[in-house]
Short mmCIF file of C-alpha atoms and ligand atoms in Angstrom, two decimals:
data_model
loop_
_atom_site.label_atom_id
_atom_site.label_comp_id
_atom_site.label_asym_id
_atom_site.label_seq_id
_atom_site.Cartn_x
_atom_site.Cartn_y
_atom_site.Cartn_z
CA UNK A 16 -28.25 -2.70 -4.76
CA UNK A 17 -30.34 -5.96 -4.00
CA UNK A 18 -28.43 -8.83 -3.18
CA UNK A 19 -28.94 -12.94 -2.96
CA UNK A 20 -27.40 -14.57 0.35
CA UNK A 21 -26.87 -18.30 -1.07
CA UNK A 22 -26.30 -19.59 1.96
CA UNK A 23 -27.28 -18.71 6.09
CA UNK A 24 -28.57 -20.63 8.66
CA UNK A 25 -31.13 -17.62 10.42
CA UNK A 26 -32.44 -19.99 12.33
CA UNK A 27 -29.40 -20.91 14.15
CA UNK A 28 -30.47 -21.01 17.98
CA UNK A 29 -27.36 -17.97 18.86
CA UNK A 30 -29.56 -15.38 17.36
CA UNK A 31 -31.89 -15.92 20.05
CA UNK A 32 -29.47 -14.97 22.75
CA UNK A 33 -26.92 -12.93 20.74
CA UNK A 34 -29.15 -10.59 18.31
CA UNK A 35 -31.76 -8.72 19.89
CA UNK A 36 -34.93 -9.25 18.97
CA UNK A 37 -34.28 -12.67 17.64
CA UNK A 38 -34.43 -14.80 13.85
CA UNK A 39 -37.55 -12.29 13.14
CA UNK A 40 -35.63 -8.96 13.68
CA UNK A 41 -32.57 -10.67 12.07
CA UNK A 42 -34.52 -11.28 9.05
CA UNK A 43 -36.06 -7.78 8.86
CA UNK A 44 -32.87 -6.07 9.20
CA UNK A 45 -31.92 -7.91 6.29
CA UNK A 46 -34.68 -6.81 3.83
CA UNK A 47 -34.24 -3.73 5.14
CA UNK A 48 -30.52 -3.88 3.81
CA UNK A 49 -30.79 -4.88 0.54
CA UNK A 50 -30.78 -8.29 0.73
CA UNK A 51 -34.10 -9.70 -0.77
CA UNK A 52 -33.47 -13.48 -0.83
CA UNK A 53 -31.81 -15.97 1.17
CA UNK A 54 -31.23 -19.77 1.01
CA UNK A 55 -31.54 -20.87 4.62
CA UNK A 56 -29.52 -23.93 4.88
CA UNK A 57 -30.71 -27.22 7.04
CA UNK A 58 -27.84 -29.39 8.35
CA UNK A 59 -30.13 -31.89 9.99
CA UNK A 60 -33.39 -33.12 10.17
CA UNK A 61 -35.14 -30.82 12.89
CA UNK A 62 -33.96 -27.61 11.37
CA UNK A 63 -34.23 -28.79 7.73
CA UNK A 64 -37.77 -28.43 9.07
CA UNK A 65 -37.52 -25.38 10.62
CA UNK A 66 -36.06 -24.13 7.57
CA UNK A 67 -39.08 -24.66 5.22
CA UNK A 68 -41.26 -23.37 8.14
CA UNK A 69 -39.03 -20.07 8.20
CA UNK A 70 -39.17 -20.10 4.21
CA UNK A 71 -43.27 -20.34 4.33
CA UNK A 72 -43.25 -17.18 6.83
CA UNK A 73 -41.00 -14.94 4.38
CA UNK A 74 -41.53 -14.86 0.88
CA UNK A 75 -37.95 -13.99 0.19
CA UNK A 76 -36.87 -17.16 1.91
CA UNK A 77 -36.32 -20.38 0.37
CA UNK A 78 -35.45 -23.92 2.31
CA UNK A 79 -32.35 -26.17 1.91
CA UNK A 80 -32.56 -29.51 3.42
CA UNK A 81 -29.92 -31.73 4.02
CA UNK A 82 -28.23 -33.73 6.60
CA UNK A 83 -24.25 -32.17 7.19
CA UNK A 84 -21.74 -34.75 6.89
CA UNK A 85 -20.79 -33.82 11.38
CA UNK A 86 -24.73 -34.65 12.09
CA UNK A 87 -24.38 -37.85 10.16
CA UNK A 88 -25.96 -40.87 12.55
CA UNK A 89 -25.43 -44.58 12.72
CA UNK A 90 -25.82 -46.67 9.14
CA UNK A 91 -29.03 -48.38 10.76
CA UNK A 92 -30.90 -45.00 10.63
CA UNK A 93 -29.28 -44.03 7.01
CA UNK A 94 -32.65 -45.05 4.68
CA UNK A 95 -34.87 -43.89 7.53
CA UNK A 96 -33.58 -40.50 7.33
CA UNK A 97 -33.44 -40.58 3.84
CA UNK A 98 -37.06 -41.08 4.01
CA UNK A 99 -37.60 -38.26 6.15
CA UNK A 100 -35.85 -36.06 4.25
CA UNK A 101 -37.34 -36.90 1.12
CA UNK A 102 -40.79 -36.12 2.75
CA UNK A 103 -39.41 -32.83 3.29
CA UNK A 104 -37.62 -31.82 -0.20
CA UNK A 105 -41.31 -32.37 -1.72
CA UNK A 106 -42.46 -28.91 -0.01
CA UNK A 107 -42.80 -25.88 -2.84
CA UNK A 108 -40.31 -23.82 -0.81
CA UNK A 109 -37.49 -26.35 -0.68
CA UNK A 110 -35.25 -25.62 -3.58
CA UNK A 111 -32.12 -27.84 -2.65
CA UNK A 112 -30.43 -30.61 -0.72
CA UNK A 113 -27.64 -29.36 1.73
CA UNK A 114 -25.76 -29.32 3.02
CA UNK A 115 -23.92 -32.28 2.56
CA UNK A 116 -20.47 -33.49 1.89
CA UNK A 117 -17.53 -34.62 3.70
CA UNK A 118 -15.74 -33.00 6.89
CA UNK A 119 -12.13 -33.95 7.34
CA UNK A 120 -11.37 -31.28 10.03
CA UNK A 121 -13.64 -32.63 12.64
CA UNK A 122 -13.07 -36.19 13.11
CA UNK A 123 -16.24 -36.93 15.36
CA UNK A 124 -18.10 -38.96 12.13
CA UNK A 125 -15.77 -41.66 10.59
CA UNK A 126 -15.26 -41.04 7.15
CA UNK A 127 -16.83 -43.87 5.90
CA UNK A 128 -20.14 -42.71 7.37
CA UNK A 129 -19.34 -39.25 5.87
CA UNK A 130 -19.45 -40.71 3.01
CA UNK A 131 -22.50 -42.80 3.11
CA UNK A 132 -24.66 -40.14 3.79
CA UNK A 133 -23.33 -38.17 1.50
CA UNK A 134 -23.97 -41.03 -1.14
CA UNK A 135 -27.49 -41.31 -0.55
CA UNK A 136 -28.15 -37.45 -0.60
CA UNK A 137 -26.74 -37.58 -4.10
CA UNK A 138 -28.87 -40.16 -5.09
CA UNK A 139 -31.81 -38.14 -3.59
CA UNK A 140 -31.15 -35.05 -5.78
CA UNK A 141 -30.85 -37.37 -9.17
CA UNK A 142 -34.06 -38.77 -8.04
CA UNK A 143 -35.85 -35.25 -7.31
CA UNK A 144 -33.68 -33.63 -9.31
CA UNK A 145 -32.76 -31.28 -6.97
CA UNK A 146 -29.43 -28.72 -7.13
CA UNK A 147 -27.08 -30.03 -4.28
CA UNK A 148 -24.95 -27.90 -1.71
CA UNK A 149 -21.85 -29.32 -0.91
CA UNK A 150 -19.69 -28.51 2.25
CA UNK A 151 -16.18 -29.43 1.38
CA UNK A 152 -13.70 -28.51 4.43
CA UNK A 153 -10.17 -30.44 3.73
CA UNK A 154 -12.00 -33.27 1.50
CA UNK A 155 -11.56 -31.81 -1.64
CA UNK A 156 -10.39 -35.00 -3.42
CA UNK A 157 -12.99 -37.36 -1.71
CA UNK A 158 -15.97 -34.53 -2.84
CA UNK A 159 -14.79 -33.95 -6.66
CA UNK A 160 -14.90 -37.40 -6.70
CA UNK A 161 -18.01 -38.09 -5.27
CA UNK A 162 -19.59 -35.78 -7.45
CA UNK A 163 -18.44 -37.31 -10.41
CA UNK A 164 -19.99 -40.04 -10.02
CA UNK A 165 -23.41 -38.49 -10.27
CA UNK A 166 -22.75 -36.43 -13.37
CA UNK A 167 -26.54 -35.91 -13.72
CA UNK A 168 -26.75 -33.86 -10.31
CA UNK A 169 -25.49 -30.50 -10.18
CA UNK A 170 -24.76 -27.63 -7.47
CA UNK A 171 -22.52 -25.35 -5.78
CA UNK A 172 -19.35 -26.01 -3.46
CA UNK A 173 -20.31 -23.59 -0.45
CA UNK A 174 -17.55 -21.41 1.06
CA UNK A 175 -15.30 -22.60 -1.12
CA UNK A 176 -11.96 -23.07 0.29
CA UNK A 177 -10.36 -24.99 -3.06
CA UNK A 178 -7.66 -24.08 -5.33
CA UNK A 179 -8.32 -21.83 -8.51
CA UNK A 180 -7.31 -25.44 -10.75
CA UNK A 181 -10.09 -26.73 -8.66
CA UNK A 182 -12.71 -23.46 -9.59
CA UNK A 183 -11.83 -24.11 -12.59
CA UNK A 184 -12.56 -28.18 -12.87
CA UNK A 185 -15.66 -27.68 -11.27
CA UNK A 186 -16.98 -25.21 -13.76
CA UNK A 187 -15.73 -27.56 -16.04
CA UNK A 188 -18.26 -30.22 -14.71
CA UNK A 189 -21.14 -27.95 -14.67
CA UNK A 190 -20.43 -26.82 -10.92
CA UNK A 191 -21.30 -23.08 -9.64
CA UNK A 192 -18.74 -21.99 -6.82
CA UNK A 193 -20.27 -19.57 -4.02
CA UNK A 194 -18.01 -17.58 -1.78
CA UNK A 195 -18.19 -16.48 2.17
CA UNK A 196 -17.05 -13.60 4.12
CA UNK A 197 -13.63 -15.90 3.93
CA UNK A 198 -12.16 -13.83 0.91
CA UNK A 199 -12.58 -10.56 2.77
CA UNK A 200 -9.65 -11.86 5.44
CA UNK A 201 -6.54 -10.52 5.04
CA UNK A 202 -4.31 -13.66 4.64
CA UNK A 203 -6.55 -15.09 2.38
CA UNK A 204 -4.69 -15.75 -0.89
CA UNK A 205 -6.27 -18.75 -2.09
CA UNK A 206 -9.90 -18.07 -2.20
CA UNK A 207 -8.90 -14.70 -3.41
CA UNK A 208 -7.26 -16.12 -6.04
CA UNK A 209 -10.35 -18.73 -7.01
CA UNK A 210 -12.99 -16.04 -7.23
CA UNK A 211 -11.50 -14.62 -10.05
CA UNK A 212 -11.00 -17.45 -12.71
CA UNK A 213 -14.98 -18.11 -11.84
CA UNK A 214 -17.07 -17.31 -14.91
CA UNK A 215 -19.60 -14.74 -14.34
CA UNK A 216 -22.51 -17.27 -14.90
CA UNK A 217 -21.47 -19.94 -12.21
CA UNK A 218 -20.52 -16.96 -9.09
CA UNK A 219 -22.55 -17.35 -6.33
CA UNK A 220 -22.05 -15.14 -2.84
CA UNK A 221 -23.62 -16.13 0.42
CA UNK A 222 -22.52 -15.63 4.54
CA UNK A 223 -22.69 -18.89 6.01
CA UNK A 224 -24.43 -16.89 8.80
CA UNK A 225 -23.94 -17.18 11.87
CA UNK A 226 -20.39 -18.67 11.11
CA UNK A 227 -17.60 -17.19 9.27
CA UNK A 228 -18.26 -12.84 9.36
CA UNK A 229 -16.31 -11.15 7.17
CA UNK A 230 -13.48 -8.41 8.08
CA UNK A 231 -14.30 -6.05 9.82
CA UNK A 232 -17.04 -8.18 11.52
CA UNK A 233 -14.35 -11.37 12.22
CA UNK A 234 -15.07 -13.18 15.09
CA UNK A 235 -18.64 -11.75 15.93
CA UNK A 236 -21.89 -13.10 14.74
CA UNK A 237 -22.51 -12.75 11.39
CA UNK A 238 -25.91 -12.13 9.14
CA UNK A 239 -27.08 -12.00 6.23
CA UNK A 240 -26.96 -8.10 5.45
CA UNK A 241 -22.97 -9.03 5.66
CA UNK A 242 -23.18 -10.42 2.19
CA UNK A 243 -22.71 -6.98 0.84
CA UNK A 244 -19.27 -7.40 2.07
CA UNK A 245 -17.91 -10.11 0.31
CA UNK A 246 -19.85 -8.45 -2.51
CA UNK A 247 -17.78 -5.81 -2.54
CA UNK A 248 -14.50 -7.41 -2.25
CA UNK A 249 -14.98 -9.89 -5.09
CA UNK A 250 -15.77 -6.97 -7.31
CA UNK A 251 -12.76 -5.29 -6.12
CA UNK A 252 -10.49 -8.33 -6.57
CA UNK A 253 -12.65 -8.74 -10.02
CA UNK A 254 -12.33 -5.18 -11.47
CA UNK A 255 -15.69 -4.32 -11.73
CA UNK A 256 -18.11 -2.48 -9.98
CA UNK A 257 -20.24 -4.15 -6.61
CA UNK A 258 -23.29 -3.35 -8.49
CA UNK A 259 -22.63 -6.00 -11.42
CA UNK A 260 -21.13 -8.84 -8.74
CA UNK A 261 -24.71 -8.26 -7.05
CA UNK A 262 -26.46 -8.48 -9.96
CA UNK A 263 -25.06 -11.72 -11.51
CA UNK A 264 -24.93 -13.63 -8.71
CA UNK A 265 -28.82 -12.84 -7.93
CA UNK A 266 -29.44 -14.52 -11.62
CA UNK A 267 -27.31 -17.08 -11.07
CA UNK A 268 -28.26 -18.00 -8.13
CA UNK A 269 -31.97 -18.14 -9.48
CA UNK A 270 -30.97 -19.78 -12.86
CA UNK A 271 -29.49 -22.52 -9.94
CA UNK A 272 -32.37 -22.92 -7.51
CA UNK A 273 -35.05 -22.45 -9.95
CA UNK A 274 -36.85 -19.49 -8.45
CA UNK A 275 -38.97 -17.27 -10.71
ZN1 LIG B 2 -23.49 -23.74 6.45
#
């Protein structure tokens, strides 16, 4: 079984002090595991960069860039970073802009900045027309609104922590919906609930590595070769067998971010 992780951040610096051998034996584990492609997610502009470098030294690695809605700056530096991030997005290897969205849970960025950024990094993917990852944690409102105002740019909510009426608008609007290690916990009813009214054509899997490992990995580091987990546990809340989740949500998530 091959499998597509949507959505990691293998560059994060933790795997240099808390995984032996580093990014590099991170990354080989996890083509040794089965899982042959990974989106590796930027959430600012230094490892945006780092993340096409890492995506030029594996072939089964492709580059997100995007600036997260907590790493948002001042609204002097907005278009400058725009810039910079546009400079970026032109690179072969970079096959989306994320992640980006709105943070309610962490109140460090005022929401109005949250939401500039945010803005702007839709406008940047109807210009390039580039897929979008969105990182929606207690903004749901504020993001399915956002997004609706750019009805030409399409994506995926990331980890999605919605409501199964909200799957549902979403696919409704064109929207894929990838799920984390999240729907393996135990007490988690409603994302359990939301990965099964997904259609088959718009399910996406990923880790959010090295946040958010699934049972029975909670609360240590978690990589990519993980995925197979939550894998597993949407085909079992799904009825079908691991092989077919892995499977569709390898095409989908190719269909999505254009690779060949
Ligand atoms: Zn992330």
């Amino acid at each position: 079984m091959t499998l597509f992780d949507s959505h990691a951040h293998c560059d994060d610096a933790r795997y240099n002090s808390e995984y032996e051998g580093g990014t590099d034996k991170l990354i080989k584990d996890c083509f040794e595991s089965g899982v042959v492609n990974i989106i590796n997610i930027g959430t600012c502009i230094e490892n945006s960069r780092a993340s096409i470098e890492l995506a030029h030294k594996y072939e089964g690695i492709y580059a997100s860039c995007g600036i997260h809605p907590c790493e948002a700056l001042g609204r002097d530096e907005v278009d400058g970073i725009i810039c910079e991030l546009e400079k970026l997005l032109r690179d072969e290897k970079a096959v989306a802009i994320g992640e980006i969205g709105l943070d309610y849970h962490w109140q460090d960025v005022p929401r109005d900045i949250q939401l500039l950024y945010f803005e702007k990094q839709m406008e940047l993917a109807k210009k390039l027309n580039m897929p979008v990852i969105i990182h929606d944690r207690e903004a749901h409102g504020d993001c399915l609104e956002m997004i609706k105002k750019f009805p030409e740019v399409k994506g995926v909510f990331h980890s999605f922590s919605g409501s199964s009426e909200m799957a549902r608008e979403l696919v409704k609007l064109g929207w894929y919906i990838s799920f984390s290690g999240t729907v393996t916990f135990k007490n988690a009813r409603v994302p359990k609930e939301a990965c099964v009214v997904v259609p088959s054509d718009r399910l996406l899997i990923e880790t959010d590595s090295p946040y958010l490992a699934p049972t029975p990995h909670r609360g240590t580091i978690n990589m990519p070769s993980y995925v197979r987990l939550t894998c597993e546990e949407i085909a079992r809340l799904r009825g079908v067998e691991p092989e077919e989740i892995a499977k569709i949500t390898m095409e989908n998530a190719k269909q999505l971010f254009k690779i060949k």
